[in-house]
mmCIF file of C-alpha atoms in Angstrom:
data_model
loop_
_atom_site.group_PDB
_atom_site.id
_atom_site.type_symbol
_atom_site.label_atom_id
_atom_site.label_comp_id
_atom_site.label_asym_id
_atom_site.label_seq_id
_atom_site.Cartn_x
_atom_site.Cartn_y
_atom_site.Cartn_z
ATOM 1 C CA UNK A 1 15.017 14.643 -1.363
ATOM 2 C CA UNK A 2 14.663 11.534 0.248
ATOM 3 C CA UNK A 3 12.642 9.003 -1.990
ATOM 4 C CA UNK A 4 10.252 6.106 -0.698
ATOM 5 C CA UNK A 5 9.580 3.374 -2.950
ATOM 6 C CA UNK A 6 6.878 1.579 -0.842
ATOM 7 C CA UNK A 7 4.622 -1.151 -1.940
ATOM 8 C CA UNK A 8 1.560 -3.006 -0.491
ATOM 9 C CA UNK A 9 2.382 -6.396 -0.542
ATOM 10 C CA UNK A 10 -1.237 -8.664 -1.279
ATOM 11 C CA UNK A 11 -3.737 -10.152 -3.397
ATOM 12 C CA UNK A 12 -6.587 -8.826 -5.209
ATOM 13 C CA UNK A 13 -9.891 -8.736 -3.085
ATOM 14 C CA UNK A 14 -12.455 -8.495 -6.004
ATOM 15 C CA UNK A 15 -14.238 -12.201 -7.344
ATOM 16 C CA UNK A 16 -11.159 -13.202 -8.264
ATOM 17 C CA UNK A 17 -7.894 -12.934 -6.014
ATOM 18 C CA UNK A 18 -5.068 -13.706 -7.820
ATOM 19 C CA UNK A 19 -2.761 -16.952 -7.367
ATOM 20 C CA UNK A 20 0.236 -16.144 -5.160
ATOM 21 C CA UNK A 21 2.408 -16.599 -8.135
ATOM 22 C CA UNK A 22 1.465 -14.403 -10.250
ATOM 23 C CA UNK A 23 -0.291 -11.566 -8.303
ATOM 24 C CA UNK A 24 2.665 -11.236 -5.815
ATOM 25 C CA UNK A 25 5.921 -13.722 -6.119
ATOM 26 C CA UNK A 26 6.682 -12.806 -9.788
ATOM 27 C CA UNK A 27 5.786 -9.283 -9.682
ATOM 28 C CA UNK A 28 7.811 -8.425 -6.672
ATOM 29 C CA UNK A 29 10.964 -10.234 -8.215
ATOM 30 C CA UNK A 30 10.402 -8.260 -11.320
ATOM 31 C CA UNK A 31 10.620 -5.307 -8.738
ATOM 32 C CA UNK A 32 13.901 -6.493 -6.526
ATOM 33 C CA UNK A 33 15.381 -7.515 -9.929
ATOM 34 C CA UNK A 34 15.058 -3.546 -11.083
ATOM 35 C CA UNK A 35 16.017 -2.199 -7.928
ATOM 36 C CA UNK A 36 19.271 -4.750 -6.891
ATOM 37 C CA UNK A 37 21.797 -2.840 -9.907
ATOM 38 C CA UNK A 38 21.119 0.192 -7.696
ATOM 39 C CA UNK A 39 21.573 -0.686 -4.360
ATOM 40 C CA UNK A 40 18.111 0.353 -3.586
ATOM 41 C CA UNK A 41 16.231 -0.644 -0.701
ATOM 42 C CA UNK A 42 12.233 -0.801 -0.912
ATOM 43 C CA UNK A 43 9.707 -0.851 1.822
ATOM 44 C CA UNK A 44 6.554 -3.600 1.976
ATOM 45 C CA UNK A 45 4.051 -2.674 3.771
ATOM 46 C CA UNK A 46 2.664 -7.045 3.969
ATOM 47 C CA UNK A 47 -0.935 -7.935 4.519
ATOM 48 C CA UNK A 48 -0.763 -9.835 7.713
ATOM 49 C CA UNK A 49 -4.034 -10.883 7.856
ATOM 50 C CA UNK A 50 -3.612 -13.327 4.733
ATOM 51 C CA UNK A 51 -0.511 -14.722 6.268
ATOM 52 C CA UNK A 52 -2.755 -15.726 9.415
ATOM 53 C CA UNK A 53 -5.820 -16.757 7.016
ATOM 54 C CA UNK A 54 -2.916 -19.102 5.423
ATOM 55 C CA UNK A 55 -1.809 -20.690 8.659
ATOM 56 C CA UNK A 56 -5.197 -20.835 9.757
ATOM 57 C CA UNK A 57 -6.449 -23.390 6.893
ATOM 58 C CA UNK A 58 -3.026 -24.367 5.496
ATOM 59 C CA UNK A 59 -3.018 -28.000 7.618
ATOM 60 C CA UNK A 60 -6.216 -28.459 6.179
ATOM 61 C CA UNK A 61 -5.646 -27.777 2.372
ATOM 62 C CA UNK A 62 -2.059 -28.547 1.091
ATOM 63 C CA UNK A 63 -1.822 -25.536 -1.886
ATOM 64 C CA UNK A 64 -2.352 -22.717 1.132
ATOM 65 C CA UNK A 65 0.633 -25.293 2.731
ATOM 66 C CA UNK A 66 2.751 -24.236 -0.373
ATOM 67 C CA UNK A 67 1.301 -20.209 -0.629
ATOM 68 C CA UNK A 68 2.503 -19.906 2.889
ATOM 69 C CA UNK A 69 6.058 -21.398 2.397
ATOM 70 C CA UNK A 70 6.455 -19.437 -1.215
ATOM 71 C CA UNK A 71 5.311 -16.163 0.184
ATOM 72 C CA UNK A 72 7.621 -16.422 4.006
ATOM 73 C CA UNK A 73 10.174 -17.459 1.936
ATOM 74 C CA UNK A 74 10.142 -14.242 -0.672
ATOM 75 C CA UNK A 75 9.728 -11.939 2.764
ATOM 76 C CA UNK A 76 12.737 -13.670 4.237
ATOM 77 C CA UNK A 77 14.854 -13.084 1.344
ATOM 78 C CA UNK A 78 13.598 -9.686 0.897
ATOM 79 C CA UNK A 79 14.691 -9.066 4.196
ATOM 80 C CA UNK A 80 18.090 -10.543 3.472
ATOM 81 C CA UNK A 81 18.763 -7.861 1.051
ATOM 82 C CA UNK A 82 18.235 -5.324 3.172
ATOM 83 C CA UNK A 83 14.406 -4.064 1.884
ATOM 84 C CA UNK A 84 11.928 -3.337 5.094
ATOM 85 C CA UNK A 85 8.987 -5.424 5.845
ATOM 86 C CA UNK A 86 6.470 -3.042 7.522
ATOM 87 C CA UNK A 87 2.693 -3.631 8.888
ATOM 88 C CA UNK A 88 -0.389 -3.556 6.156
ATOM 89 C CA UNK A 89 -4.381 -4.602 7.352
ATOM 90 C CA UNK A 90 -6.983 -5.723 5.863
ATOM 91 C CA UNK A 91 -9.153 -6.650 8.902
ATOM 92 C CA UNK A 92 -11.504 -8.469 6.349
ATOM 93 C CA UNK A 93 -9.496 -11.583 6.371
ATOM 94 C CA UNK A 94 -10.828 -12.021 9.646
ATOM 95 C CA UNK A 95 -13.880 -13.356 7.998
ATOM 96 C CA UNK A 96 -12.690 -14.574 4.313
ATOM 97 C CA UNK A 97 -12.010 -18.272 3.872
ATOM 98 C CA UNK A 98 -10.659 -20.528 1.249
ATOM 99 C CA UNK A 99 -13.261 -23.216 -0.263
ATOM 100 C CA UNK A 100 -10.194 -26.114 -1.605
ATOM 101 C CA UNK A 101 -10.756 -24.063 -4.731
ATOM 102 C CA UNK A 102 -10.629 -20.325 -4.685
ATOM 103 C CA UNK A 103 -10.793 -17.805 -1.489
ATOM 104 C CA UNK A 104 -14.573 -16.389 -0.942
ATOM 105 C CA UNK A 105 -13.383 -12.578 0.157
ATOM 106 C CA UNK A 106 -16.104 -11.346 2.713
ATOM 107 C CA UNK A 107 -15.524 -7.213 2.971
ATOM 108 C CA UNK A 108 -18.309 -6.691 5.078
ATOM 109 C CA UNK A 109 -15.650 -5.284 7.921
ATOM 110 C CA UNK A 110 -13.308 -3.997 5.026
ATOM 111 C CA UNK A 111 -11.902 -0.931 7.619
ATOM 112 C CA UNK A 112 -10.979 -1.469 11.266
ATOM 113 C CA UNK A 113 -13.388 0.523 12.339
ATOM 114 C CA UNK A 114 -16.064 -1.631 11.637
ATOM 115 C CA UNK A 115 -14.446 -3.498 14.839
ATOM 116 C CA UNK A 116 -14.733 -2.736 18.653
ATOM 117 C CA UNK A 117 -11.682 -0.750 20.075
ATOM 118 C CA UNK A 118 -10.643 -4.165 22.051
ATOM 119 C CA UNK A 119 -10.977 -6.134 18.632
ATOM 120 C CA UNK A 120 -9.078 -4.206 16.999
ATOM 121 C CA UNK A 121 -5.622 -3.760 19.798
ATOM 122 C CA UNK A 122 -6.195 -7.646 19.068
ATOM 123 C CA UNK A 123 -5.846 -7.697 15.474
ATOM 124 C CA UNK A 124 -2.997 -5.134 15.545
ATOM 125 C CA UNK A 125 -1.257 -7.521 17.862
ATOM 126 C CA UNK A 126 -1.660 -10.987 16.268
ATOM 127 C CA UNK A 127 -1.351 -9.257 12.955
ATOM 128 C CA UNK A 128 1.999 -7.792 14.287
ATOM 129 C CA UNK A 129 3.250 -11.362 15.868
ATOM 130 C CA UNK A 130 3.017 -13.148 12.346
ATOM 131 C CA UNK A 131 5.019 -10.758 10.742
ATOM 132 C CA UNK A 132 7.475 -10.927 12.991
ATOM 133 C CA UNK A 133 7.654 -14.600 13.479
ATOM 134 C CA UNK A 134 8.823 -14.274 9.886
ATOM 135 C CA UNK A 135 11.119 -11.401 9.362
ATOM 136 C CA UNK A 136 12.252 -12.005 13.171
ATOM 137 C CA UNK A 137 12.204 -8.156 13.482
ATOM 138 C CA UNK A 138 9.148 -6.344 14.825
ATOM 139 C CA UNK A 139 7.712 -3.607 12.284
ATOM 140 C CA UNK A 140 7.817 0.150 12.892
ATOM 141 C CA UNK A 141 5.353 1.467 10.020
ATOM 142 C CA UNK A 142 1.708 0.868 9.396
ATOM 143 C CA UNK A 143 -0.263 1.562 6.732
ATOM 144 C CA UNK A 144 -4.267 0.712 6.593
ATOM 145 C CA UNK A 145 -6.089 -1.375 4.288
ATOM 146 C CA UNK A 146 -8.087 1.480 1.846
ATOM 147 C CA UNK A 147 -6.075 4.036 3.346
ATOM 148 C CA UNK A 148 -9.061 3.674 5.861
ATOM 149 C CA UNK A 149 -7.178 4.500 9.031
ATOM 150 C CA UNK A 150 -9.882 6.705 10.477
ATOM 151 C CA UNK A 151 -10.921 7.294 13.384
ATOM 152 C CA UNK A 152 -7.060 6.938 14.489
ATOM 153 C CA UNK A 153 -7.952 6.972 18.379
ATOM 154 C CA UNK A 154 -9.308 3.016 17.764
ATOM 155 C CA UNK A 155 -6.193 2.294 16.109
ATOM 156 C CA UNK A 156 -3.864 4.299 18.854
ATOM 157 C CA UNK A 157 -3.727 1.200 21.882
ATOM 158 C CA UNK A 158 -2.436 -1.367 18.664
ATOM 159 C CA UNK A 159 0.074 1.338 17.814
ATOM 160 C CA UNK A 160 1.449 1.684 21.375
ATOM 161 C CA UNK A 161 0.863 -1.983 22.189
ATOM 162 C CA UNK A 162 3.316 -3.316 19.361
ATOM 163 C CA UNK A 163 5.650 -0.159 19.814
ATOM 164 C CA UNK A 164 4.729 1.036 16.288
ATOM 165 C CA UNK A 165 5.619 5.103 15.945
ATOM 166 C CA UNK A 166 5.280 5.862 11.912
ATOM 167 C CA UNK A 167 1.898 5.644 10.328
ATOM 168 C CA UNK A 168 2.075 5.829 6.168
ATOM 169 C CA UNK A 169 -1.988 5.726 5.063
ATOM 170 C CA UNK A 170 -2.893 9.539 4.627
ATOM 171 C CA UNK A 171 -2.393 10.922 1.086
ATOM 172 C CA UNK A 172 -2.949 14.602 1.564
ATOM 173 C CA UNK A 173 -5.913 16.068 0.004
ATOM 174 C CA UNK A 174 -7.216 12.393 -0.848
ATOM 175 C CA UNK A 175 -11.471 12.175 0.495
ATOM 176 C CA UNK A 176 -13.664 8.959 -0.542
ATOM 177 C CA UNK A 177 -16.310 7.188 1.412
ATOM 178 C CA UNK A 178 -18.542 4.454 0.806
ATOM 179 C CA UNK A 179 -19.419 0.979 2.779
ATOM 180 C CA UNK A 180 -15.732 -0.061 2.229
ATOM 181 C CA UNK A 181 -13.345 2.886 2.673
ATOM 182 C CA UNK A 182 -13.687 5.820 4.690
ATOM 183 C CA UNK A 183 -10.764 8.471 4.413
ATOM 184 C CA UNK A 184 -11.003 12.342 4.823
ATOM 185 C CA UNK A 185 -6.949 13.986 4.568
ATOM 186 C CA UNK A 186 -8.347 17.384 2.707
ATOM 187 C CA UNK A 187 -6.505 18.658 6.016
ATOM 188 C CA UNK A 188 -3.524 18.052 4.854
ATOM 189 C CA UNK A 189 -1.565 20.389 2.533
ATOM 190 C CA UNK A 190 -0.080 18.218 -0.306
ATOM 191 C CA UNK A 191 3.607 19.514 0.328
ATOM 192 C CA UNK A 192 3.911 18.633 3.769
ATOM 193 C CA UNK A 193 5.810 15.551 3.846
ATOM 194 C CA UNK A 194 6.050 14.617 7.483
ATOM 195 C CA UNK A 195 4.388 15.465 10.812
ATOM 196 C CA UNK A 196 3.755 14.098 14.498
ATOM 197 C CA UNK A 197 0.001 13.499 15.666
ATOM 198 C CA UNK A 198 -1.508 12.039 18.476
ATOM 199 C CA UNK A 199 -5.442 11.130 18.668
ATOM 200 C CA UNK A 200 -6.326 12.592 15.610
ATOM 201 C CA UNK A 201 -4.599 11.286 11.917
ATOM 202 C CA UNK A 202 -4.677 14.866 10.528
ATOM 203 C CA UNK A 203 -3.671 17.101 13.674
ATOM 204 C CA UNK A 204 -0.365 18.194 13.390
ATOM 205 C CA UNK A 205 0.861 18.534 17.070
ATOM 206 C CA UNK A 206 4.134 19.660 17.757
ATOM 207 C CA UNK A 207 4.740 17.011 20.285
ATOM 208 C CA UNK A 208 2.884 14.513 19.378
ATOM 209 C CA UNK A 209 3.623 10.660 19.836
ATOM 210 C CA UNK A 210 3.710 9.502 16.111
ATOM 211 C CA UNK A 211 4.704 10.573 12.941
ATOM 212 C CA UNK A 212 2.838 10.526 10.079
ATOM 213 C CA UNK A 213 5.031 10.323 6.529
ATOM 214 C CA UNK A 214 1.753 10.735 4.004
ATOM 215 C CA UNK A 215 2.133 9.209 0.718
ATOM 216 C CA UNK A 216 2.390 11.681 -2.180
ATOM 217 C CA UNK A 217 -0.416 12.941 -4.022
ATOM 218 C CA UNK A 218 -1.195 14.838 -7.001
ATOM 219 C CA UNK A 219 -3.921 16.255 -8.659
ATOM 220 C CA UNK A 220 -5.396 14.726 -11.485
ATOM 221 C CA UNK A 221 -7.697 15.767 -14.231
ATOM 222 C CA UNK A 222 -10.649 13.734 -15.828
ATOM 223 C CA UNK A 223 -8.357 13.838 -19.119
ATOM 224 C CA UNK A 224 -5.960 11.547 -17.564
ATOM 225 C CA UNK A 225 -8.597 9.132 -16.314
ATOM 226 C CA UNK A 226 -9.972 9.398 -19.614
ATOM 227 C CA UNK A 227 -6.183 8.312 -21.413
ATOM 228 C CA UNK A 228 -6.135 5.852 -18.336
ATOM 229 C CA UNK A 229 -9.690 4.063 -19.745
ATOM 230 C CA UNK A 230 -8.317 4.026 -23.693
ATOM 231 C CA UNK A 231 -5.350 2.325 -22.287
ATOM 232 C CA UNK A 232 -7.384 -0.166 -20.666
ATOM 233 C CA UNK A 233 -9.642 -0.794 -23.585
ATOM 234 C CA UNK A 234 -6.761 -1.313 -26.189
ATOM 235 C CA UNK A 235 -5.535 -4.145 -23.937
ATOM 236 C CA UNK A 236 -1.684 -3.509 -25.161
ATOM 237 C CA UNK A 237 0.305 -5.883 -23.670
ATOM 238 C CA UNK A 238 2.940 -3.368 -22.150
ATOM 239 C CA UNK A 239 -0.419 -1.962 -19.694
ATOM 240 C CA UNK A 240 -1.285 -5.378 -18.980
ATOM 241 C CA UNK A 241 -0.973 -6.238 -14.897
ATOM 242 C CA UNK A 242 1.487 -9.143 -14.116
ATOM 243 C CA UNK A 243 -1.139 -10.072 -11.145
ATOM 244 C CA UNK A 244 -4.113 -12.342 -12.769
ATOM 245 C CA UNK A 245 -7.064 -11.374 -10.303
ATOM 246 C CA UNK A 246 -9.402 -8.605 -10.197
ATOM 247 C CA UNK A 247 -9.713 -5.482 -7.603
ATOM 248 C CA UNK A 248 -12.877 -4.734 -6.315
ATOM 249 C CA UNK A 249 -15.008 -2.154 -8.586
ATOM 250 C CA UNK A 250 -15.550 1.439 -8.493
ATOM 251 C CA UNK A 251 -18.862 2.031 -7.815
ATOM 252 C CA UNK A 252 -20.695 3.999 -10.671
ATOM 253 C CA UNK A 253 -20.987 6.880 -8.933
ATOM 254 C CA UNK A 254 -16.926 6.965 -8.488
ATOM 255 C CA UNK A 255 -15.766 6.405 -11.938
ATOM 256 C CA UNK A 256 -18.636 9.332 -13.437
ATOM 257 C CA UNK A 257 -16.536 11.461 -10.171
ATOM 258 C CA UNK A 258 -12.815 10.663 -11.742
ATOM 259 C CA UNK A 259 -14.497 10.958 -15.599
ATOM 260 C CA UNK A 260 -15.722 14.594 -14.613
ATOM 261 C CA UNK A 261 -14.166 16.284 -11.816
ATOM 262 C CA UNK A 262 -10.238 16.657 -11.209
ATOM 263 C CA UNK A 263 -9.229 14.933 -7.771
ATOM 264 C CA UNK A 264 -5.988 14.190 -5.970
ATOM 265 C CA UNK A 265 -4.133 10.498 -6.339
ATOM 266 C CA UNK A 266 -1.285 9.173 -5.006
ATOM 267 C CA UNK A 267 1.590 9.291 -6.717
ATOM 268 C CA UNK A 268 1.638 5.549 -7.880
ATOM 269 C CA UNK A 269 4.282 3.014 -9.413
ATOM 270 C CA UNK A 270 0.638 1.196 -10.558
ATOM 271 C CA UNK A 271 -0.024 0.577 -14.661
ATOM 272 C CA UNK A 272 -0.315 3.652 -16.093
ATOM 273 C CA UNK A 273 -0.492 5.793 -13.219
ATOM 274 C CA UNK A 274 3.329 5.337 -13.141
ATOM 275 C CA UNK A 275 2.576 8.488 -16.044
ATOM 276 C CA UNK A 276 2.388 10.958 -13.262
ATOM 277 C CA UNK A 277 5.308 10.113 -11.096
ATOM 278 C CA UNK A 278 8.022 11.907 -13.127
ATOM 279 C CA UNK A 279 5.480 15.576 -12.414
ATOM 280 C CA UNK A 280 4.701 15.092 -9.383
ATOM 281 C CA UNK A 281 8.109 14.331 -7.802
ATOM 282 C CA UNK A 282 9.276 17.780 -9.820
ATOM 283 C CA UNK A 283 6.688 19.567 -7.518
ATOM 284 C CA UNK A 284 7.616 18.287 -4.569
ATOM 285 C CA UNK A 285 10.860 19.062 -4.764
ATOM 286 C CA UNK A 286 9.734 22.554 -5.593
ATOM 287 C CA UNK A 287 7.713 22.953 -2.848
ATOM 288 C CA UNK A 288 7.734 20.696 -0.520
ATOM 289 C CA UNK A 289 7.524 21.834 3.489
ATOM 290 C CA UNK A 290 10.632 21.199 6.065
ATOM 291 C CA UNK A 291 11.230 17.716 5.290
ATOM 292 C CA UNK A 292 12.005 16.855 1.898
ATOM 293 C CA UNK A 293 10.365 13.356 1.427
ATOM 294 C CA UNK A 294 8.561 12.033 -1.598
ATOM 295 C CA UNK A 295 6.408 8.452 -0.807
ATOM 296 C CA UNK A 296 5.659 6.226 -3.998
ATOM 297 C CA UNK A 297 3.114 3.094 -3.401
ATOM 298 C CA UNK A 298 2.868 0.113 -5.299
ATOM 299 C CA UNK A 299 1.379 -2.829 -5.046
ATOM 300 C CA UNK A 300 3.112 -5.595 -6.762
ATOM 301 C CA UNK A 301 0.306 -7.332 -8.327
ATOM 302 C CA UNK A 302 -0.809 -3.758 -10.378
ATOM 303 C CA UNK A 303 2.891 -3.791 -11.972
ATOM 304 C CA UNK A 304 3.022 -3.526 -15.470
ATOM 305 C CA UNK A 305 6.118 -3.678 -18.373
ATOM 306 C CA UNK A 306 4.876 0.073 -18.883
ATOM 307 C CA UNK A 307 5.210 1.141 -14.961
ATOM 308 C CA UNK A 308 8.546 -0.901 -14.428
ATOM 309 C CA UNK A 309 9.715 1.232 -17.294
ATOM 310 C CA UNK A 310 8.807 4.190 -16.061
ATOM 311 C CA UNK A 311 10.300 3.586 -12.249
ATOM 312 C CA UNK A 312 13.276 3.152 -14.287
ATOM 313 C CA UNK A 313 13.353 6.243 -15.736
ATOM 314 C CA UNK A 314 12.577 7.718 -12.510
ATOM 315 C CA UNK A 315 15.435 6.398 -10.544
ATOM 316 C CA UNK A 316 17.961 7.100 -13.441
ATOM 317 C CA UNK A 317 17.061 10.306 -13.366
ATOM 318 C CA UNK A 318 17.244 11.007 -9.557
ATOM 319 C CA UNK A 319 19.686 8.444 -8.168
ATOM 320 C CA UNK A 320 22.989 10.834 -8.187
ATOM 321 C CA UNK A 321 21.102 13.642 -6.408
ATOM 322 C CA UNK A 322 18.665 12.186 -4.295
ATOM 323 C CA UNK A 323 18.391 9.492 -1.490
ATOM 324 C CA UNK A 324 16.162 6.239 -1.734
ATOM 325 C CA UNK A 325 15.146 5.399 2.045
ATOM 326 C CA UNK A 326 13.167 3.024 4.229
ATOM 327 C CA UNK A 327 11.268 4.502 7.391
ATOM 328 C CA UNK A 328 14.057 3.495 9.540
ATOM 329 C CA UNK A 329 15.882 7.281 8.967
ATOM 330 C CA UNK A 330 12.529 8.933 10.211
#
């Protein structure tokens, strides 16, 4: 089985987004610092936008100056050990600003789609040239902000203007839609681990021009969300986040919908989602379809003691049988 640790590399976009520190720097050495005794190289899928919203204000106020030095500086060194730096968007940095104080996070275009198709082959290529300015090496994966990467024909001219050919946002069976994400992949059986598509994100087509690798999912009962809330509530300090902002709320009608109703997740490295990881990869490699690939996410600021543990575990237990990859073998 090949084995994907991938993370999404940003802050938090609820009232309160995190310092850099804290909510990325830290957490992500925590993360190299776990994975160096094994050789293992991780994937970061990086929010571009944020690196352009820092240069865009950073001559202006000095601390976005020293965010945007910190934060190329971990990416370069990242690189230097041999993990992958890979293409993340959140379009809604394109109207968020910073204050001198705090940044105001404006998610009224939260999904590309809330963009004309021109707008959008824009943002795919500045977003692309900022990365690369970095990491001096052009990304080959993308993965949407929200997992919102529907409808994929809007997205298709940024793919094939920036040579992009893997897309990583589908997790199969996953559905939610409100005013900030909009995802449908109840196409997609959750054993099928990698497939080409064209115009549309779930329509496998033999020949089509990009593959999609989806993250893995698995299905969850209310019970766990349930175990998930008491953990929350006792506030232990091995479930408490390293990052020290908030993520934008559930709505009401969303957390009655996980309290009630089993519903597929992806299989996460997060808190105590981390829980599931050891079941789900056993199913996979039970059933998984032609290519034998299992896709955690992460995102750095959600790390907890408790999920660090537990990745641990994980790769103890698989590292002498199975293969931890980047895109690059796809």
């Amino acid at each position: 089985m090949n084995i994907f640790i991938t993370l999404d590399y940003e802050l938090f976009f609820g009232a309160h987004t995190g310092s850099v520190q804290e909510s990325i720097i830290k957490p992500t050495n925590h993360l190299t610092e776990l994975l160096d005794p094994y050789n293992i190289s991780a994937t970061f899928f990086v929010d571009s936008g944020y690196l352009l919203a820092l240069e865009r204000q950073k001559k202006q106020y000095p601390q976005l100056e020293d965010d945007y030095t910190v934060i190329k500086n971990q990416l370069k060194e990242l690189v230097a050990k041999g993990h992958s730096i890979e293409l993340h968007i959140h379009p809604h940095w394109e109207d968020s600003f910073f204050d001198g104080k705090k940044w105001h996070m404006n998610t009224k275009r939260y999904r590309l789609d809330c963009f004309k198709q021109e707008e959008v082959t824009n943002i795919f290529d500045r977003y692309t040239n900022v990365l690369t300015k970095i990491t001096n090496k052009k990304p080959i994966a993308y993965r949407a902000g929200g997992w919102s990467a529907q409808p994929f024909s809007n997205l298709k001219p940024g793919f094939e203007s920036n040579n992009l050919r893997i897309d990583s946002s589908v997790y199969p069976q996953g559905f939610y839609s409100s005013s900030l994400q909009n995802f449908d992949f109840r196409a997609i059986d959750p054993y099928v681990t990698q497939y080409s598509f064209d115009e549309n994100l779930t329509k496998q087509e033999e020949n089509g021009k990009f593959l999609e690798v989806p993250i893995s999912s698995i299905k969850v009962t209310p019970l766990f969300f349930w175990k998930f809330a008491s953990k929350k509530l006792i506030k232990n300090k091995e479930h408490k986040p390293f990052g020290d902002g908030s993520a934008i709320p559930l709505s009401t009608r969303q957390k009655l919908k996980l309290l009630t109703i089993s519903s597929y997740s992806v299989v996460s490295i997060d808190g105590f989602k981390s829980t599931l990881i050891q079941k789900a990869f056993t199913n996979y490699t039970q059933r998984a379809k032609t290519h034998k690939h299992f896709v955690l996410i992460g995102h750095p600021k959600a790390f907890t003691p408790y999920s660090l543990k537990k990745l641990k575990e994980f790769i103890e237990s698989t590292k002498d049988h199975h293969n931890f990859v980047t895109y690059e073998i796809v």
